[in-house]
Amino acid sequence: MKRIEHLKEHRSTFLLIRTDRLGDVILSTPVARVLRQHFPAMRIHFLVRKYTLPVVTDHPFVNRAWIDEDFAIFRSKVDFLH
């Protein structure tokens, strides 16, 4: 944990990518709460499919939600890495 202690003071952004099914998105939402507890200054974003957007849009620990269509270029680069 020592290597990530500096994140507590910095306003970093963490992107949670869940472009799979609704249940997977729901099961991932507690991660936002844990991140917020440990890193209160961190911005937490979710990248999801359009139909799962309501799950994270008004989530109290999520700063912004992105629809996966907005990241078509990003996704192609991630696919390249796999």
mmCIF file with all atom_site columns, C-alpha atoms in Angstrom:
data_model
loop_
_atom_site.group_PDB
_atom_site.id
_atom_site.type_symbol
_atom_site.label_atom_id
_atom_site.label_alt_id
_atom_site.label_comp_id
_atom_site.label_asym_id
_atom_site.label_entity_id
_atom_site.label_seq_id
_atom_site.pdbx_PDB_ins_code
_atom_site.Cartn_x
_atom_site.Cartn_y
_atom_site.Cartn_z
_atom_site.occupancy
_atom_site.B_iso_or_equiv
_atom_site.pdbx_formal_charge
_atom_site.auth_seq_id
_atom_site.auth_comp_id
_atom_site.auth_asym_id
_atom_site.auth_atom_id
_atom_site.pdbx_PDB_model_num
ATOM 1  C CA . MET A 1 1  ? 0.000   0.000  0.000   1.00 0.00 ? 1  MET A CA 1
ATOM 2  C CA . LYS A 1 2  ? 2.916   2.362  0.480   1.00 0.00 ? 2  LYS A CA 1
ATOM 3  C CA . ARG A 1 3  ? 3.324   2.913  -3.263  1.00 0.00 ? 3  ARG A CA 1
ATOM 4  C CA . ILE A 1 4  ? -0.231  4.234  -3.646  1.00 0.00 ? 4  ILE A CA 1
ATOM 5  C CA . GLU A 1 5  ? -0.390  6.379  -0.508  1.00 0.00 ? 5  GLU A CA 1
ATOM 6  C CA . HIS A 1 6  ? 0.397   9.490  -2.570  1.00 0.00 ? 6  HIS A CA 1
ATOM 7  C CA . LEU A 1 7  ? -2.950  9.071  -4.368  1.00 0.00 ? 7  LEU A CA 1
ATOM 8  C CA . LYS A 1 8  ? -4.823  10.079 -1.222  1.00 0.00 ? 8  LYS A CA 1
ATOM 9  C CA . GLU A 1 9  ? -3.735  13.689 -1.664  1.00 0.00 ? 9  GLU A CA 1
ATOM 10 C CA . HIS A 1 10 ? -3.719  13.910 -5.466  1.00 0.00 ? 10 HIS A CA 1
ATOM 11 C CA . ARG A 1 11 ? -6.793  14.426 -7.576  1.00 0.00 ? 11 ARG A CA 1
ATOM 12 C CA . SER A 1 12 ? -6.277  11.422 -9.822  1.00 0.00 ? 12 SER A CA 1
ATOM 13 C CA . THR A 1 13 ? -8.943  9.845  -12.003 1.00 0.00 ? 13 THR A CA 1
ATOM 14 C CA . PHE A 1 14 ? -9.795  6.153  -11.861 1.00 0.00 ? 14 PHE A CA 1
ATOM 15 C CA . LEU A 1 15 ? -11.728 4.660  -14.782 1.00 0.00 ? 15 LEU A CA 1
ATOM 16 C CA . LEU A 1 16 ? -13.750 1.523  -14.048 1.00 0.00 ? 16 LEU A CA 1
ATOM 17 C CA . ILE A 1 17 ? -14.485 -0.244 -17.333 1.00 0.00 ? 17 ILE A CA 1
ATOM 18 C CA . ARG A 1 18 ? -17.540 -2.513 -17.344 1.00 0.00 ? 18 ARG A CA 1
ATOM 19 C CA . THR A 1 19 ? -18.802 -2.872 -20.895 1.00 0.00 ? 19 THR A CA 1
ATOM 20 C CA . ASP A 1 20 ? -20.356 -6.261 -20.196 1.00 0.00 ? 20 ASP A CA 1
ATOM 21 C CA . ARG A 1 21 ? -23.749 -7.201 -18.741 1.00 0.00 ? 21 ARG A CA 1
ATOM 22 C CA . LEU A 1 22 ? -26.009 -5.401 -16.270 1.00 0.00 ? 22 LEU A CA 1
ATOM 23 C CA . GLY A 1 23 ? -25.252 -7.753 -13.374 1.00 0.00 ? 23 GLY A CA 1
ATOM 24 C CA . ASP A 1 24 ? -21.518 -7.249 -13.816 1.00 0.00 ? 24 ASP A CA 1
ATOM 25 C CA . VAL A 1 25 ? -21.964 -3.478 -13.622 1.00 0.00 ? 25 VAL A CA 1
ATOM 26 C CA . ILE A 1 26 ? -24.117 -3.784 -10.493 1.00 0.00 ? 26 ILE A CA 1
ATOM 27 C CA . LEU A 1 27 ? -21.567 -6.063 -8.824  1.00 0.00 ? 27 LEU A CA 1
ATOM 28 C CA . SER A 1 28 ? -18.800 -3.557 -9.644  1.00 0.00 ? 28 SER A CA 1
ATOM 29 C CA . THR A 1 29 ? -20.424 -0.534 -8.001  1.00 0.00 ? 29 THR A CA 1
ATOM 30 C CA . PRO A 1 30 ? -19.054 -1.311 -4.501  1.00 0.00 ? 30 PRO A CA 1
ATOM 31 C CA . VAL A 1 31 ? -15.585 -0.727 -5.948  1.00 0.00 ? 31 VAL A CA 1
ATOM 32 C CA . ALA A 1 32 ? -16.472 2.973  -6.304  1.00 0.00 ? 32 ALA A CA 1
ATOM 33 C CA . ARG A 1 33 ? -17.380 3.140  -2.614  1.00 0.00 ? 33 ARG A CA 1
ATOM 34 C CA . VAL A 1 34 ? -14.140 1.484  -1.528  1.00 0.00 ? 34 VAL A CA 1
ATOM 35 C CA . LEU A 1 35 ? -12.070 3.750  -3.774  1.00 0.00 ? 35 LEU A CA 1
ATOM 36 C CA . ARG A 1 36 ? -13.825 6.824  -2.351  1.00 0.00 ? 36 ARG A CA 1
ATOM 37 C CA . GLN A 1 37 ? -13.199 5.655  1.226   1.00 0.00 ? 37 GLN A CA 1
ATOM 38 C CA . HIS A 1 38 ? -9.487  5.135  0.619   1.00 0.00 ? 38 HIS A CA 1
ATOM 39 C CA . PHE A 1 39 ? -8.892  7.969  -1.869  1.00 0.00 ? 39 PHE A CA 1
ATOM 40 C CA . PRO A 1 40 ? -11.385 10.776 -1.127  1.00 0.00 ? 40 PRO A CA 1
ATOM 41 C CA . ALA A 1 41 ? -9.884  13.240 -3.638  1.00 0.00 ? 41 ALA A CA 1
ATOM 42 C CA . MET A 1 42 ? -9.942  10.760 -6.523  1.00 0.00 ? 42 MET A CA 1
ATOM 43 C CA . ARG A 1 43 ? -12.347 11.266 -9.430  1.00 0.00 ? 43 ARG A CA 1
ATOM 44 C CA . ILE A 1 44 ? -14.134 8.000  -10.193 1.00 0.00 ? 44 ILE A CA 1
ATOM 45 C CA . HIS A 1 45 ? -15.490 7.394  -13.689 1.00 0.00 ? 45 HIS A CA 1
ATOM 46 C CA . PHE A 1 46 ? -17.352 4.390  -15.107 1.00 0.00 ? 46 PHE A CA 1
ATOM 47 C CA . LEU A 1 47 ? -17.306 3.282  -18.742 1.00 0.00 ? 47 LEU A CA 1
ATOM 48 C CA . VAL A 1 48 ? -20.447 1.219  -19.422 1.00 0.00 ? 48 VAL A CA 1
ATOM 49 C CA . ARG A 1 49 ? -22.858 0.231  -22.162 1.00 0.00 ? 49 ARG A CA 1
ATOM 50 C CA . LYS A 1 50 ? -25.755 2.573  -22.804 1.00 0.00 ? 50 LYS A CA 1
ATOM 51 C CA . TYR A 1 51 ? -28.403 0.294  -21.290 1.00 0.00 ? 51 TYR A CA 1
ATOM 52 C CA . THR A 1 52 ? -26.484 0.025  -17.987 1.00 0.00 ? 52 THR A CA 1
ATOM 53 C CA . LEU A 1 53 ? -25.883 3.775  -17.674 1.00 0.00 ? 53 LEU A CA 1
ATOM 54 C CA . PRO A 1 54 ? -28.722 4.358  -15.136 1.00 0.00 ? 54 PRO A CA 1
ATOM 55 C CA . VAL A 1 55 ? -26.952 2.058  -12.646 1.00 0.00 ? 55 VAL A CA 1
ATOM 56 C CA . VAL A 1 56 ? -23.968 4.408  -12.322 1.00 0.00 ? 56 VAL A CA 1
ATOM 57 C CA . THR A 1 57 ? -25.345 7.807  -13.390 1.00 0.00 ? 57 THR A CA 1
ATOM 58 C CA . ASP A 1 58 ? -26.610 8.883  -9.963  1.00 0.00 ? 58 ASP A CA 1
ATOM 59 C CA . HIS A 1 59 ? -24.292 6.693  -7.917  1.00 0.00 ? 59 HIS A CA 1
ATOM 60 C CA . PRO A 1 60 ? -23.081 8.764  -4.937  1.00 0.00 ? 60 PRO A CA 1
ATOM 61 C CA . PHE A 1 61 ? -19.421 7.793  -5.411  1.00 0.00 ? 61 PHE A CA 1
ATOM 62 C CA . VAL A 1 62 ? -19.207 8.100  -9.205  1.00 0.00 ? 62 VAL A CA 1
ATOM 63 C CA . ASN A 1 63 ? -18.190 11.472 -10.640 1.00 0.00 ? 63 ASN A CA 1
ATOM 64 C CA . ARG A 1 64 ? -18.907 10.710 -14.268 1.00 0.00 ? 64 ARG A CA 1
ATOM 65 C CA . ALA A 1 65 ? -20.286 7.924  -16.421 1.00 0.00 ? 65 ALA A CA 1
ATOM 66 C CA . TRP A 1 66 ? -19.272 7.346  -20.017 1.00 0.00 ? 66 TRP A CA 1
ATOM 67 C CA . ILE A 1 67 ? -21.103 5.300  -22.637 1.00 0.00 ? 67 ILE A CA 1
ATOM 68 C CA . ASP A 1 68 ? -18.853 2.827  -24.428 1.00 0.00 ? 68 ASP A CA 1
ATOM 69 C CA . GLU A 1 69 ? -19.771 4.237  -27.856 1.00 0.00 ? 69 GLU A CA 1
ATOM 70 C CA . ASP A 1 70 ? -18.006 7.434  -26.762 1.00 0.00 ? 70 ASP A CA 1
ATOM 71 C CA . PHE A 1 71 ? -14.758 5.477  -26.483 1.00 0.00 ? 71 PHE A CA 1
ATOM 72 C CA . ALA A 1 72 ? -14.622 3.577  -29.764 1.00 0.00 ? 72 ALA A CA 1
ATOM 73 C CA . ILE A 1 73 ? -11.049 4.715  -30.407 1.00 0.00 ? 73 ILE A CA 1
ATOM 74 C CA . PHE A 1 74 ? -10.049 3.941  -26.812 1.00 0.00 ? 74 PHE A CA 1
ATOM 75 C CA . ARG A 1 75 ? -11.549 0.460  -27.049 1.00 0.00 ? 75 ARG A CA 1
ATOM 76 C CA . SER A 1 76 ? -9.690  -0.321 -30.251 1.00 0.00 ? 76 SER A CA 1
ATOM 77 C CA . LYS A 1 77 ? -6.404  0.548  -28.520 1.00 0.00 ? 77 LYS A CA 1
ATOM 78 C CA . VAL A 1 78 ? -7.299  -1.622 -25.512 1.00 0.00 ? 78 VAL A CA 1
ATOM 79 C CA . ASP A 1 79 ? -8.212  -4.518 -27.818 1.00 0.00 ? 79 ASP A CA 1
ATOM 80 C CA . PHE A 1 80 ? -4.842  -4.113 -29.499 1.00 0.00 ? 80 PHE A CA 1
ATOM 81 C CA . LEU A 1 81 ? -3.123  -4.583 -26.128 1.00 0.00 ? 81 LEU A CA 1
ATOM 82 C CA . HIS A 1 82 ? -4.909  -7.873 -25.492 1.00 0.00 ? 82 HIS A CA 1
#
